[in-house]
Amino acid sequence: MTSPPAWARRLLAAVLPAGEEEAVLTDLEELHAHRLRRDGEGAARRWYVRHCFVFVVRLWMEWAVDLGRDFIGGDGMGGLVREFLSGARRMARAPVFTAVSVVTVGVGIGAFASIFSMVDAVLLEDPGYDEPEELVWVWRQYWFGLDRGWLGGPDVVGLRAHDDVFEDVVAFRSGSLNLTGRDGRAPRSVQTLLASAGFFDLLGVEPILGRGFRSGEDSPDGPQVAVLSHDLWQSHFAADPSVLGRDVYLDGSPVRVVGVAPPDFHFLKHASLGDPVPAELYMPLQMDLAAIDPGNGMFAGLARVKDGVSGGQVEAAVNAVAQDLDDLWDNPGLKMWSVPLKDDLVAPVRPALLALLASASFLLLILAANLATLLLGRATLRDRELAVRAALGAGRGRLLQSVLSESAVLTVAGAALGLGLTFVGVDLVRRLAPPDLPRLWAVGVDASVVAAALLVTVVMIGFAGLLPAVASLRTGVAARLRDSGARSGGGIHRARTRSALVVAQVALSLMLLVGAGLMARAFLGLTRADPGFDGAGTLAFDVPLDPTDYGDDDLILDFEGRFRRALAAMPGVEAVGATDALPLLGAANQRGVIFPTSPANTGDEDADQPLVDWIQVGPGYAEAVGLRVLRGRAFRDADRGDGEDVALIDDLLAERFFPGVDPVGATLQSGGRSMRIVGVVDQARLYNVHSDDRPQVYTPLEISPRTRLSWVLRAGGDAAGLTADVRAALEAIDPQVPLTAVRPVDEIVRSALGRERLSLTLLVVFALGALMLAALGLYGVVANTVARRTHEMGVRMALGADRNRVVNMVLGQGVRLSVLGLALGLLGAVILAPALEGVTVGLRAADPLVYGAVALCLLGVAVAASWVPARRATRIDPAEALRAE
Amino acid sequence: MAKDLLGEFEHQVLLAVLRLGEGAYSASIVLELEARTGREVAPAAVYIALRRLEKNGLTRSVMRNASVEEGGRERRYFRVTPPGRALLRESKRRLVSLWEGLDGALEEGP
């Protein structure tokens, strides 16, 4: 006769109450035999397996229901409180254990809540606008890999005409203006947002003082008005309400203050408008949009979609506008698209934040497992007490309360500490976070963060407390009385639970360590990536000129020359130069260029006229910022005024348009102007450190001098120490001009990697914490085994067992558990690592070096953690061990 | 009080124990119920029902070795206690009185 599957039988036997196994299994076998005769082998087998599972589930349900009834019944709340207090007293008698546990739980909960505060602010909370889900960005899509191109004026007018789809469409540009000190105060540069008159209404924001923009204020001849951000109102105007109706001077022109925005309103600029820092001042965008040449992409566009309009209708409207423009202005292949506001703002940081949240959750899991092993160890110590209480008639509910009380005391104290640490953690996160993290100002401890911390606490109590409690209760009273002595480990079941928990800890730590290792490798790659310039020993700063004082190109060039010569004359200065687009800040203009003599021209207009980043630089800039001149030369002072226009191109353009030919001497045309190429430079990364595929052309400042210039000064060792001298030099030339954004070029590089640095720092901290916890857990389990088997080892050694064998036996246990954990962890890491690839550019999930190094490191820690108790085992004095019986 | 604790399934199990007499153990009860109700019965459900019945004093059980022909292994045999019998009698009386005069009513719907 075919017998039923043995594994199902063993599974059921494991959960059946002691003494019942044989009777139940015999009955089941009889029923199986009956099915076998009636339904055949396959059906009988399936029936048996299914009913074994049903049995397991029903038994557990019964058990849980009974236990719950016992727990709530009995003495009710009074008993619970009494147990909690007695738990607290017991914990107070073990101060070291208690302190260590409370601190680890506190740190874990604090870390989790701090990360959650970031996730909450950036990904979960609303941006503070009216019905933000109705808001969409609209972009132009260019063929050369610029998928978020700015809209032209007619685009906005065309979109507004689709008033069946859009409630309103707002165009805006960002910039900075000098808030000048006609009132005797130092000049200051403020971040401004120029927006269509419907801006505040579109977002549903009511100024707390005064008003927003009135319709018509955005016409070219509209009044000069401004709404202040709450921060600027507080910092610059001392929160004085009488500022309403007063004029302030922006770039020298009077502008009337008509309103102050509410404190919680920060308009989040899209990354295409520069760093997503909040604007400080809002002014109407006074332009005749319809009259602007559609070839000029000038605005970010934000639209509010009408109620009940589908995504498809929005897409159709956007496409129709693009088509109309295409037909009307002969702009071949113009495409436009829309994307929901919030998605677009948070998309770049979402993977990193989710990875961090997952890591923090892993850390908590490890922590809970660690606490559970520690409590299991303590429950062992309390076995005899519990057994006596049970023998004296205490119900299971009472015993459960008693066992749970310890974990509850620990976790509640830990949670209190954790909440306190959350405030510190959030502060730390805000300080570490890169300024371009959207909604950074909203990161803080609020109700949802506290709720998350509490939820985590409850789960911890449940997980860390119930597991040992269940293990305790499953051991019968008799068995407990019999076993509870120095030798006892509280039954084989409990030992298995502890081993399983240690395996889980090792596995989870490995996964965290692999994550951190992969991030570290990627980050290292990024810091080593060659940005195409050399920022060491340099200082960068902005010197924005007031256009009313410098309305003339000659005035600007004269200032540039005087200031440059003054700086160059300062002791220690090796090179100095000005530019309109510092590296990595992505602030350059774009222009189409052609190379009439290029051997690589195809005749296809689109391909032969690449859109390039058009960077204007003064003499000395190339040396100052460390641009590498590959061929020809950089600009020099003599280029100015000798009649011929000159330009530099980067290696990308040189390779594409002059393959195998020397481009120096060839001509470049743009906007009807011809320039002679005098040199080829290595591309200096303009957008991010790791890659750039947008070609660059450098031209001298005098082609179209700009009032907003950034300067770079190279001074070898202590460039930053020259700040005061630079300020003095500037004041000597024009005291009305502010000196702003002073920082080394290296600082720009560092902050360009800020997001990656934050993710990496946190991941490494979590991973090291996890490693420590796993080592502690392993140590605890192995040490406990040694303590439990002192007697046995004493006997072995009395009988002449070799000390090495004892060491190997103990070490073997630790190593076996770690290897199992490592195997499971590696599996998990291989499955989860690809999710990290979105976090950092250049992260390679399949990196055997990282996996190997991490596994070896963990194994080393595991051996070390087992070594300590193993050594202790060899020092057991056989006589002592036997006497202790 | 105990009467109210008796669910429909427990009621059926109790009747099966009564019917099987000396030969009532969980496997035979499962087969008996399946034969009489024509539905599949989960052994776990019978096991748990038997535990509850015993806890409420409606059945009593003993562990006994089965005869050699049946494999000679341990089995738990059940029988209905006097309170169990009283409960069954009472519930039958109630049902019968509820059914009185209703035999015709099921033949046709209103």
CSV table of N, CA and C in Angstrom, one decimal, chain A residues 173-252:
chain,number,residue,atom,x,y,z
A,173,ARG,N,9.5,82.0,-15.9
A,173,ARG,CA,11.0,81.9,-16.0
A,173,ARG,C,11.5,82.3,-14.7
A,174,SER,N,12.7,81.7,-14.4
A,174,SER,CA,13.3,82.1,-13.1
A,174,SER,C,14.6,82.9,-13.4
A,175,GLY,N,15.0,83.6,-12.4
A,175,GLY,CA,16.2,84.4,-12.5
A,175,GLY,C,16.6,84.9,-11.2
A,176,SER,N,17.6,85.8,-11.2
A,176,SER,CA,17.9,86.4,-9.9
A,176,SER,C,18.1,87.9,-10.2
A,177,LEU,N,17.6,88.7,-9.3
A,177,LEU,CA,17.7,90.2,-9.4
A,177,LEU,C,18.5,90.7,-8.2
A,178,ASN,N,19.1,91.9,-8.3
A,178,ASN,CA,19.7,92.5,-7.2
A,178,ASN,C,18.7,93.4,-6.5
A,179,LEU,N,18.5,93.0,-5.2
A,179,LEU,CA,17.7,93.9,-4.3
A,179,LEU,C,18.7,94.9,-3.9
A,180,THR,N,18.8,96.1,-4.5
A,180,THR,CA,19.9,97.0,-4.2
A,180,THR,C,19.6,97.9,-3.0
A,181,GLY,N,20.7,98.4,-2.5
A,181,GLY,CA,20.7,99.1,-1.2
A,181,GLY,C,20.5,100.6,-1.4
A,182,ARG,N,19.5,101.0,-2.1
A,182,ARG,CA,19.3,102.5,-2.2
A,182,ARG,C,18.9,103.0,-0.8
A,183,ASP,N,18.5,102.0,0.0
A,183,ASP,CA,18.1,102.5,1.4
A,183,ASP,C,19.3,102.3,2.4
A,184,GLY,N,20.4,102.2,1.8
A,184,GLY,CA,21.6,102.2,2.7
A,184,GLY,C,22.0,100.8,3.1
A,185,ARG,N,21.3,99.7,2.6
A,185,ARG,CA,21.7,98.4,3.0
A,185,ARG,C,22.5,97.7,2.0
A,186,ALA,N,23.2,96.7,2.4
A,186,ALA,CA,24.1,96.0,1.4
A,186,ALA,C,23.3,95.4,0.3
A,187,PRO,N,23.7,95.4,-0.9
A,187,PRO,CA,23.0,94.8,-2.0
A,187,PRO,C,22.9,93.3,-1.8
A,188,ARG,N,21.8,92.7,-2.3
A,188,ARG,CA,21.6,91.3,-2.1
A,188,ARG,C,20.9,90.7,-3.4
A,189,SER,N,21.4,89.5,-3.7
A,189,SER,CA,20.8,88.9,-4.9
A,189,SER,C,19.7,88.0,-4.5
A,190,VAL,N,18.5,88.2,-5.1
A,190,VAL,CA,17.4,87.3,-4.7
A,190,VAL,C,16.9,86.4,-5.9
A,191,GLN,N,16.4,85.2,-5.5
A,191,GLN,CA,15.9,84.3,-6.5
A,191,GLN,C,14.5,84.8,-6.9
A,192,THR,N,14.3,85.0,-8.2
A,192,THR,CA,13.0,85.5,-8.6
A,192,THR,C,12.3,84.5,-9.5
A,193,LEU,N,11.0,84.6,-9.5
A,193,LEU,CA,10.2,83.9,-10.5
A,193,LEU,C,9.3,84.8,-11.2
A,194,LEU,N,9.4,84.9,-12.5
A,194,LEU,CA,8.5,85.7,-13.3
A,194,LEU,C,7.5,84.8,-13.9
A,195,ALA,N,6.2,85.1,-13.6
A,195,ALA,CA,5.1,84.2,-14.0
A,195,ALA,C,3.9,85.0,-14.5
A,196,SER,N,3.1,84.3,-15.4
A,196,SER,CA,1.9,84.9,-15.9
A,196,SER,C,1.0,85.3,-14.7
A,197,ALA,N,0.1,86.2,-15.0
A,197,ALA,CA,-0.7,86.8,-14.0
A,197,ALA,C,-1.6,85.7,-13.3
A,198,GLY,N,-1.9,84.6,-13.9
A,198,GLY,CA,-2.8,83.6,-13.3
A,198,GLY,C,-2.0,82.7,-12.3
A,199,PHE,N,-0.8,83.0,-12.1
A,199,PHE,CA,0.1,82.1,-11.3
A,199,PHE,C,-0.5,81.7,-9.9
A,200,PHE,N,-0.9,82.7,-9.1
A,200,PHE,CA,-1.3,82.4,-7.8
A,200,PHE,C,-2.7,81.7,-7.8
A,201,ASP,N,-3.6,82.1,-8.7
A,201,ASP,CA,-4.9,81.5,-8.9
A,201,ASP,C,-4.7,80.0,-9.3
A,202,LEU,N,-3.8,79.8,-10.2
A,202,LEU,CA,-3.6,78.4,-10.8
A,202,LEU,C,-3.2,77.5,-9.6
A,203,LEU,N,-2.4,78.0,-8.7
A,203,LEU,CA,-1.9,77.1,-7.7
A,203,LEU,C,-2.9,77.1,-6.5
A,204,GLY,N,-3.8,78.1,-6.5
A,204,GLY,CA,-4.8,78.2,-5.4
A,204,GLY,C,-4.1,78.7,-4.1
A,205,VAL,N,-3.2,79.7,-4.3
A,205,VAL,CA,-2.5,80.2,-3.2
A,205,VAL,C,-3.0,81.6,-2.9
A,206,GLU,N,-3.4,81.9,-1.6
A,206,GLU,CA,-3.8,83.3,-1.2
A,206,GLU,C,-2.7,83.9,-0.5
A,207,PRO,N,-2.2,85.1,-0.9
A,207,PRO,CA,-1.2,85.8,-0.1
A,207,PRO,C,-1.7,86.1,1.3
A,208,ILE,N,-0.8,86.1,2.3
A,208,ILE,CA,-1.3,86.4,3.7
A,208,ILE,C,-1.4,87.9,3.9
A,209,LEU,N,-0.7,88.7,3.0
A,209,LEU,CA,-0.8,90.1,3.1
A,209,LEU,C,-1.0,90.6,1.7
A,210,GLY,N,-1.9,91.6,1.5
A,210,GLY,CA,-2.0,92.2,0.2
A,210,GLY,C,-2.7,91.2,-0.8
A,211,ARG,N,-2.2,91.1,-2.0
A,211,ARG,CA,-2.9,90.4,-3.0
A,211,ARG,C,-1.8,89.7,-3.9
A,212,GLY,N,-2.3,88.8,-4.8
A,212,GLY,CA,-1.5,88.2,-5.9
A,212,GLY,C,-1.5,89.1,-7.1
A,213,PHE,N,-1.2,88.5,-8.3
A,213,PHE,CA,-1.2,89.4,-9.5
A,213,PHE,C,-2.6,89.6,-10.0
A,214,ARG,N,-2.9,90.7,-10.6
A,214,ARG,CA,-4.2,91.0,-11.2
A,214,ARG,C,-4.0,90.7,-12.7
A,215,SER,N,-5.1,90.3,-13.3
A,215,SER,CA,-5.0,89.9,-14.7
A,215,SER,C,-4.7,91.2,-15.5
A,216,GLY,N,-3.8,91.1,-16.5
A,216,GLY,CA,-3.4,92.3,-17.2
A,216,GLY,C,-2.1,92.8,-16.7
A,217,GLU,N,-1.7,92.4,-15.4
A,217,GLU,CA,-0.4,92.9,-14.9
A,217,GLU,C,0.8,92.3,-15.6
A,218,ASP,N,0.5,91.2,-16.4
A,218,ASP,CA,1.6,90.6,-17.2
A,218,ASP,C,1.7,91.1,-18.6
A,219,SER,N,1.0,92.2,-18.9
A,219,SER,CA,1.2,92.7,-20.3
A,219,SER,C,2.5,93.5,-20.3
A,220,PRO,N,3.1,93.7,-21.5
A,220,PRO,CA,4.4,94.4,-21.6
A,220,PRO,C,4.4,95.7,-20.9
A,221,ASP,N,3.3,96.4,-20.9
A,221,ASP,CA,3.3,97.8,-20.3
A,221,ASP,C,2.6,97.8,-18.9
A,222,GLY,N,2.6,96.6,-18.3
A,222,GLY,CA,1.9,96.5,-17.0
A,222,GLY,C,2.8,97.2,-15.9
A,223,PRO,N,2.2,97.3,-14.7
A,223,PRO,CA,2.9,98.0,-13.6
A,223,PRO,C,4.0,97.1,-13.1
A,224,GLN,N,5.0,97.7,-12.5
A,224,GLN,CA,6.1,96.9,-11.9
A,224,GLN,C,5.7,96.5,-10.4
A,225,VAL,N,5.2,95.3,-10.3
A,225,VAL,CA,4.8,94.9,-9.0
A,225,VAL,C,5.5,93.6,-8.6
A,226,ALA,N,5.5,93.3,-7.3
A,226,ALA,CA,6.1,92.0,-6.8
A,226,ALA,C,5.4,91.5,-5.6
A,227,VAL,N,5.4,90.2,-5.4
A,227,VAL,CA,4.9,89.5,-4.2
A,227,VAL,C,6.1,88.9,-3.6
A,228,LEU,N,6.3,89.2,-2.3
A,228,LEU,CA,7.5,88.7,-1.6
A,228,LEU,C,7.2,87.3,-1.0
A,229,SER,N,8.2,86.4,-1.0
A,229,SER,CA,8.0,85.2,-0.3
A,229,SER,C,8.0,85.5,1.2
A,230,HIS,N,7.4,84.6,2.0
A,230,HIS,CA,7.4,84.8,3.5
A,230,HIS,C,8.8,84.9,4.0
A,231,ASP,N,9.7,84.0,3.5
A,231,ASP,CA,11.0,84.1,4.1
A,231,ASP,C,11.7,85.4,3.8
A,232,LEU,N,11.6,85.9,2.6
A,232,LEU,CA,12.3,87.2,2.3
A,232,LEU,C,11.7,88.3,3.1
A,233,TRP,N,10.3,88.3,3.3
A,233,TRP,CA,9.7,89.3,4.0
A,233,TRP,C,10.2,89.3,5.5
A,234,GLN,N,10.4,88.1,6.0
A,234,GLN,CA,10.9,88.0,7.4
A,234,GLN,C,12.4,88.4,7.5
A,235,SER,N,13.2,87.9,6.5
A,235,SER,CA,14.6,88.1,6.7
A,235,SER,C,15.1,89.5,6.2
A,236,HIS,N,14.5,90.0,5.2
A,236,HIS,CA,15.0,91.3,4.6
A,236,HIS,C,14.1,92.5,5.1
A,237,PHE,N,12.9,92.2,5.4
A,237,PHE,CA,12.0,93.3,5.7
A,237,PHE,C,11.5,93.3,7.1
A,238,ALA,N,12.1,92.4,7.9
A,238,ALA,CA,11.8,92.2,9.4
A,238,ALA,C,10.3,92.1,9.6
A,239,ALA,N,9.6,91.4,8.7
A,239,ALA,CA,8.2,91.1,8.8
A,239,ALA,C,7.4,92.3,9.0
A,240,ASP,N,7.8,93.4,8.4
A,240,ASP,CA,7.1,94.7,8.6
A,240,ASP,C,5.9,94.8,7.6
A,241,PRO,N,4.7,94.8,8.1
A,241,PRO,CA,3.5,94.9,7.2
A,241,PRO,C,3.5,96.1,6.4
A,242,SER,N,4.2,97.2,6.8
A,242,SER,CA,4.0,98.4,6.1
A,242,SER,C,4.8,98.4,4.8
A,243,VAL,N,5.5,97.3,4.5
A,243,VAL,CA,6.2,97.2,3.2
A,243,VAL,C,5.3,97.1,2.1
A,244,LEU,N,4.0,96.8,2.4
A,244,LEU,CA,3.0,96.7,1.3
A,244,LEU,C,2.8,98.1,0.8
A,245,GLY,N,2.8,98.2,-0.6
A,245,GLY,CA,2.6,99.5,-1.2
A,245,GLY,C,3.9,100.3,-1.3
A,246,ARG,N,5.0,99.8,-0.7
A,246,ARG,CA,6.2,100.5,-0.8
A,246,ARG,C,7.0,100.1,-2.1
A,247,ASP,N,7.9,100.9,-2.5
A,247,ASP,CA,8.8,100.5,-3.6
A,247,ASP,C,10.1,99.9,-3.1
A,248,VAL,N,10.5,98.8,-3.7
A,248,VAL,CA,11.8,98.3,-3.5
A,248,VAL,C,12.6,98.4,-4.8
A,249,TYR,N,13.9,98.4,-4.7
A,249,TYR,CA,14.7,98.5,-5.9
A,249,TYR,C,15.3,97.2,-6.4
A,250,LEU,N,14.9,96.8,-7.5
A,250,LEU,CA,15.3,95.5,-8.1
A,250,LEU,C,16.1,95.8,-9.3
A,251,ASP,N,17.4,95.4,-9.3
A,251,ASP,CA,18.3,95.8,-10.4
A,251,ASP,C,18.1,97.3,-10.8
A,252,GLY,N,18.0,98.1,-9.7
A,252,GLY,CA,18.0,99.5,-9.9
A,252,GLY,C,16.6,100.1,-10.2
